[in-house]
Amino acid sequence: MSRETDFIIVGAGAAGLLAAVAARRLGLDVLVVEATAQVGGTTCASRGAMWLPGNDLMIKLGMDDPATKVLDYLNTVLGDTTEASTLARRAAYANSSVKMVRWLTSSRIPLMIMRGLPDYHLAEDGGKAQGRVLATQYANLDSLGEWADRLRTNSAATAKPGGIKKFFSAKPATTTATRGEALVAELLRRATANGVEFWFDSPLIELVSANGSVSGVIVERDGQRQEVSARRGVLLACGGFEANQYLREEHLPLPTDTHWSLNEPLNTGAGIEAGIAIGAETAAMSTAWWVPVILVDGKPYRIDKARQAPHGIIVDQAGDRFFSEAAGPSILGRYLYSRSRGGVHAVPSFLIMDNRHRSSYELGPWKPGSTPRKVIESGDIFRANTLNDLAQELGIDRAGLIGTVVRFNSFAHKGQDEDFHRGESDWDRFGLGGSKKKNPGLSKLDKSPFWAVKLYPGDSGTKGGLLTDENSRVLHQDGSIIEGLYACGGVAASMMKSTSPGPGAGLGEALIEAYRAVLTLDAAND
Ligand SMILES: Cc1cc2nc3c(=O)[nH]c(=O)nc-3n(C[C@H](O)[C@H](O)[C@H](O)COP(=O)(O)OP(=O)(O)OC[C@H]3O[C@@H](n4cnc5c(N)ncnc54)[C@H](O)[C@@H]3O)c2cc1C
């Protein structure tokens, strides 16, 4: 039996939930179809940082951030326009950010500035030292009632509540969610209170379309194909293709592996494939939100702090450094691939540390000074008494590694990285926790034993997807609009090309696209 509703949303991550609440507020009947038994998707595993420039929280603190300046900054960072990174989409981000934050605030979603977190390109015109990155405060899960069981629990390797202390001053309530989970919990509470309907365990199979417009979806429910018609539209909010090895190998640089992705294996590109099947255009398919990771027992861990810490360097398989170890994750991940050309191999690369590093800093799941013997035996981490032996164990160029360490140690002595300027940008200094030392990340590697871990170009999601306009409407291959079909987040091609303006741009972009889809749906009815 076929069902009918006003608005169908595919995927119950933060973007899908935001659209559901916004559409319900407009009086639409909303059905969310979700492939799993839970809400929250990747968002629940995320830090929940949202790059939302121009927000009122900044203004209250006296930080002026007009949309024109934000757009200047975006244009400088993103450079030439592309089919996915149009001026119109950039302007939509800059202009809608403040409105969406107001919408969240008026919906009583408690937001806070992540203190001290800067843009990635502070030196560029319009870059800001802080204020643009927001997060949701602690959410009280008790108020979700039985829906609390539907909330995906936070299982990402990096998602440790302790890590947010430096940003948040508020104290948690009794049963709380933090980070991305808090955002999802707050949106879920409003969705359920306002009568949004959910179908769980109901993955999208295909879109129903005729004459260039979409009128509904077919999902699998209770083992059956079930058609649902949408009077007003369908929003794809079901993530990218990070969990699909076949699509990764077809589109991303090689080598690539689903196991390097920090995402839970939820998003298989079903929304993108459904769009392609009805003639939608795709863009930016070869890039991702790169995050360099190490693998421990096959599981990826981001190591941002460890790679920025003193007494460590990153080298390729020739033993050479090739960038500032303290660069932003998205930039650094890209380097691992761009370095792997012309006979040089940099996937994996290696984080080389001396014993002071291992004694003083957390590395993946390992506390400072504590490295289980079994992980040395399994080859997840390497240890050797000399750099020569370490290079041999890693199978990398010995003379290359020793020469690199000698050169780096001379830079450490001078306090200046003459090759890659590590520690000189504001972003690099932020990662070092505001130390007063001239260049605190630049310290010698000379205390044995030496340690190494393999570094892979992991990701926190793919960037490629269906081509959309500035109102989140999906486009045909000829550039015309597919009526009734919207896309946001990982399903839609990101405008951010192979870079990022600041922490939280992935979630920021997804939410703004979801918000704009609903505004467009509303305007279409006028
Ligand atoms: C460890 C980690 C940390 C991160 N931290 C940040 C951060 O701090 N800031 C930031 O900007 N970004 C961060 N990200 C990325 C961020 O999580 C995503 O950009 C964001 O969550 C995307 O939200 P979404 O709603 O579009 O997708 P998701 O939250 O992934 O939701 C997609 C939903 O669609 C469902 N789905 C998939 N296929 C189907 C189908 N066929 N039918 C129906 N439903 C389907 C999934 O089950 C899921 O529930 C992080 C990612 C990771 C892994």
JSON list of C-alpha atoms in Angstrom, two decimals, residues 303-397:
[
{"chain": "A", "resi": 303, "resn": "ILE", "atom": "CA", "xyz": [46.36, 12.04, 16.40]},
{"chain": "A", "resi": 304, "resn": "ASP", "atom": "CA", "xyz": [46.16, 15.82, 16.00]},
{"chain": "A", "resi": 305, "resn": "LYS", "atom": "CA", "xyz": [47.77, 16.62, 19.35]},
{"chain": "A", "resi": 306, "resn": "ALA", "atom": "CA", "xyz": [50.51, 14.00, 19.00]},
{"chain": "A", "resi": 307, "resn": "ARG", "atom": "CA", "xyz": [51.66, 15.19, 15.59]},
{"chain": "A", "resi": 308, "resn": "GLN", "atom": "CA", "xyz": [51.78, 18.80, 16.76]},
{"chain": "A", "resi": 309, "resn": "ALA", "atom": "CA", "xyz": [53.68, 17.95, 19.95]},
{"chain": "A", "resi": 310, "resn": "PRO", "atom": "CA", "xyz": [57.44, 18.48, 20.33]},
{"chain": "A", "resi": 311, "resn": "HIS", "atom": "CA", "xyz": [60.02, 15.70, 19.73]},
{"chain": "A", "resi": 312, "resn": "GLY", "atom": "CA", "xyz": [58.15, 14.30, 16.72]},
{"chain": "A", "resi": 313, "resn": "ILE", "atom": "CA", "xyz": [58.18, 14.64, 12.93]},
{"chain": "A", "resi": 314, "resn": "ILE", "atom": "CA", "xyz": [56.31, 13.13, 9.99]},
{"chain": "A", "resi": 315, "resn": "VAL", "atom": "CA", "xyz": [58.26, 11.59, 7.10]},
{"chain": "A", "resi": 316, "resn": "ASP", "atom": "CA", "xyz": [57.46, 9.80, 3.86]},
{"chain": "A", "resi": 317, "resn": "GLN", "atom": "CA", "xyz": [58.91, 6.43, 2.86]},
{"chain": "A", "resi": 318, "resn": "ALA", "atom": "CA", "xyz": [62.12, 8.11, 1.70]},
{"chain": "A", "resi": 319, "resn": "GLY", "atom": "CA", "xyz": [62.53, 9.44, 5.25]},
{"chain": "A", "resi": 320, "resn": "ASP", "atom": "CA", "xyz": [61.85, 13.04, 4.20]},
{"chain": "A", "resi": 321, "resn": "ARG", "atom": "CA", "xyz": [59.58, 15.59, 5.87]},
{"chain": "A", "resi": 322, "resn": "PHE", "atom": "CA", "xyz": [57.16, 17.26, 3.47]},
{"chain": "A", "resi": 323, "resn": "PHE", "atom": "CA", "xyz": [54.94, 19.69, 5.37]},
{"chain": "A", "resi": 324, "resn": "SER", "atom": "CA", "xyz": [54.36, 21.34, 8.74]},
{"chain": "A", "resi": 325, "resn": "GLU", "atom": "CA", "xyz": [53.26, 18.56, 11.08]},
{"chain": "A", "resi": 326, "resn": "ALA", "atom": "CA", "xyz": [51.03, 21.10, 12.86]},
{"chain": "A", "resi": 327, "resn": "ALA", "atom": "CA", "xyz": [48.88, 21.98, 9.80]},
{"chain": "A", "resi": 328, "resn": "GLY", "atom": "CA", "xyz": [45.07, 21.61, 9.88]},
{"chain": "A", "resi": 329, "resn": "PRO", "atom": "CA", "xyz": [43.84, 18.01, 9.40]},
{"chain": "A", "resi": 330, "resn": "SER", "atom": "CA", "xyz": [42.11, 18.58, 6.09]},
{"chain": "A", "resi": 331, "resn": "ILE", "atom": "CA", "xyz": [45.21, 20.19, 4.57]},
{"chain": "A", "resi": 332, "resn": "LEU", "atom": "CA", "xyz": [47.55, 17.57, 5.94]},
{"chain": "A", "resi": 333, "resn": "GLY", "atom": "CA", "xyz": [45.49, 14.61, 4.75]},
{"chain": "A", "resi": 334, "resn": "ARG", "atom": "CA", "xyz": [45.56, 16.03, 1.24]},
{"chain": "A", "resi": 335, "resn": "TYR", "atom": "CA", "xyz": [49.36, 16.28, 1.41]},
{"chain": "A", "resi": 336, "resn": "LEU", "atom": "CA", "xyz": [49.71, 12.57, 2.09]},
{"chain": "A", "resi": 337, "resn": "TYR", "atom": "CA", "xyz": [48.23, 11.95, -1.36]},
{"chain": "A", "resi": 338, "resn": "SER", "atom": "CA", "xyz": [49.84, 14.82, -3.23]},
{"chain": "A", "resi": 339, "resn": "ARG", "atom": "CA", "xyz": [53.24, 13.73, -1.92]},
{"chain": "A", "resi": 340, "resn": "SER", "atom": "CA", "xyz": [52.69, 10.21, -3.31]},
{"chain": "A", "resi": 341, "resn": "ARG", "atom": "CA", "xyz": [53.74, 11.02, -6.85]},
{"chain": "A", "resi": 342, "resn": "GLY", "atom": "CA", "xyz": [56.71, 10.39, -9.14]},
{"chain": "A", "resi": 343, "resn": "GLY", "atom": "CA", "xyz": [58.15, 7.40, -7.26]},
{"chain": "A", "resi": 344, "resn": "VAL", "atom": "CA", "xyz": [57.78, 8.94, -3.78]},
{"chain": "A", "resi": 345, "resn": "HIS", "atom": "CA", "xyz": [55.44, 7.03, -1.47]},
{"chain": "A", "resi": 346, "resn": "ALA", "atom": "CA", "xyz": [53.69, 8.76, 1.39]},
{"chain": "A", "resi": 347, "resn": "VAL", "atom": "CA", "xyz": [50.74, 6.43, 2.08]},
{"chain": "A", "resi": 348, "resn": "PRO", "atom": "CA", "xyz": [51.45, 5.43, 4.70]},
{"chain": "A", "resi": 349, "resn": "SER", "atom": "CA", "xyz": [53.79, 8.06, 6.07]},
{"chain": "A", "resi": 350, "resn": "PHE", "atom": "CA", "xyz": [55.33, 7.79, 9.53]},
{"chain": "A", "resi": 351, "resn": "LEU", "atom": "CA", "xyz": [55.16, 9.80, 12.73]},
{"chain": "A", "resi": 352, "resn": "ILE", "atom": "CA", "xyz": [58.65, 9.45, 14.20]},
{"chain": "A", "resi": 353, "resn": "MET", "atom": "CA", "xyz": [59.04, 10.26, 17.91]},
{"chain": "A", "resi": 354, "resn": "ASP", "atom": "CA", "xyz": [61.80, 10.18, 20.48]},
{"chain": "A", "resi": 355, "resn": "ASN", "atom": "CA", "xyz": [61.20, 8.80, 23.95]},
{"chain": "A", "resi": 356, "resn": "ARG", "atom": "CA", "xyz": [60.26, 12.18, 25.45]},
{"chain": "A", "resi": 357, "resn": "HIS", "atom": "CA", "xyz": [57.31, 12.34, 23.06]},
{"chain": "A", "resi": 358, "resn": "ARG", "atom": "CA", "xyz": [56.09, 8.85, 23.99]},
{"chain": "A", "resi": 359, "resn": "SER", "atom": "CA", "xyz": [56.58, 9.60, 27.69]},
{"chain": "A", "resi": 360, "resn": "SER", "atom": "CA", "xyz": [54.71, 12.90, 27.62]},
{"chain": "A", "resi": 361, "resn": "TYR", "atom": "CA", "xyz": [51.86, 12.78, 25.08]},
{"chain": "A", "resi": 362, "resn": "GLU", "atom": "CA", "xyz": [48.80, 10.69, 24.39]},
{"chain": "A", "resi": 363, "resn": "LEU", "atom": "CA", "xyz": [48.99, 8.80, 21.11]},
{"chain": "A", "resi": 364, "resn": "GLY", "atom": "CA", "xyz": [45.77, 7.25, 19.78]},
{"chain": "A", "resi": 365, "resn": "PRO", "atom": "CA", "xyz": [44.46, 5.04, 22.60]},
{"chain": "A", "resi": 366, "resn": "TRP", "atom": "CA", "xyz": [47.76, 5.03, 24.51]},
{"chain": "A", "resi": 367, "resn": "LYS", "atom": "CA", "xyz": [48.39, 7.23, 27.51]},
{"chain": "A", "resi": 368, "resn": "PRO", "atom": "CA", "xyz": [51.75, 8.99, 27.86]},
{"chain": "A", "resi": 369, "resn": "GLY", "atom": "CA", "xyz": [54.45, 6.51, 28.86]},
{"chain": "A", "resi": 370, "resn": "SER", "atom": "CA", "xyz": [52.21, 3.49, 28.47]},
{"chain": "A", "resi": 371, "resn": "THR", "atom": "CA", "xyz": [52.65, 1.38, 25.35]},
{"chain": "A", "resi": 372, "resn": "PRO", "atom": "CA", "xyz": [51.37, -2.20, 25.70]},
{"chain": "A", "resi": 373, "resn": "ARG", "atom": "CA", "xyz": [53.90, -4.82, 24.61]},
{"chain": "A", "resi": 374, "resn": "LYS", "atom": "CA", "xyz": [51.29, -6.54, 22.45]},
{"chain": "A", "resi": 375, "resn": "VAL", "atom": "CA", "xyz": [50.86, -3.48, 20.20]},
{"chain": "A", "resi": 376, "resn": "ILE", "atom": "CA", "xyz": [54.62, -3.38, 19.60]},
{"chain": "A", "resi": 377, "resn": "GLU", "atom": "CA", "xyz": [54.49, -7.09, 18.74]},
{"chain": "A", "resi": 378, "resn": "SER", "atom": "CA", "xyz": [51.49, -6.61, 16.44]},
{"chain": "A", "resi": 379, "resn": "GLY", "atom": "CA", "xyz": [53.27, -3.81, 14.55]},
{"chain": "A", "resi": 380, "resn": "ASP", "atom": "CA", "xyz": [50.77, -1.05, 15.43]},
{"chain": "A", "resi": 381, "resn": "ILE", "atom": "CA", "xyz": [53.70, 0.89, 16.89]},
{"chain": "A", "resi": 382, "resn": "PHE", "atom": "CA", "xyz": [57.45, 0.44, 16.31]},
{"chain": "A", "resi": 383, "resn": "ARG", "atom": "CA", "xyz": [60.31, 0.93, 18.81]},
{"chain": "A", "resi": 384, "resn": "ALA", "atom": "CA", "xyz": [64.07, 0.82, 18.25]},
{"chain": "A", "resi": 385, "resn": "ASN", "atom": "CA", "xyz": [67.15, 1.99, 20.10]},
{"chain": "A", "resi": 386, "resn": "THR", "atom": "CA", "xyz": [68.58, 3.88, 17.14]},
{"chain": "A", "resi": 387, "resn": "LEU", "atom": "CA", "xyz": [67.11, 5.76, 14.19]},
{"chain": "A", "resi": 388, "resn": "ASN", "atom": "CA", "xyz": [69.03, 3.41, 11.92]},
{"chain": "A", "resi": 389, "resn": "ASP", "atom": "CA", "xyz": [67.27, 0.38, 13.42]},
{"chain": "A", "resi": 390, "resn": "LEU", "atom": "CA", "xyz": [63.91, 2.16, 13.37]},
{"chain": "A", "resi": 391, "resn": "ALA", "atom": "CA", "xyz": [64.26, 2.94, 9.65]},
{"chain": "A", "resi": 392, "resn": "GLN", "atom": "CA", "xyz": [65.16, -0.68, 9.00]},
{"chain": "A", "resi": 393, "resn": "GLU", "atom": "CA", "xyz": [62.11, -1.92, 10.91]},
{"chain": "A", "resi": 394, "resn": "LEU", "atom": "CA", "xyz": [59.86, 0.49, 9.01]},
{"chain": "A", "resi": 395, "resn": "GLY", "atom": "CA", "xyz": [61.44, -0.42, 5.67]},
{"chain": "A", "resi": 396, "resn": "ILE", "atom": "CA", "xyz": [62.23, 3.21, 4.84]},
{"chain": "A", "resi": 397, "resn": "ASP", "atom": "CA", "xyz": [65.38, 4.92, 3.61]}
]
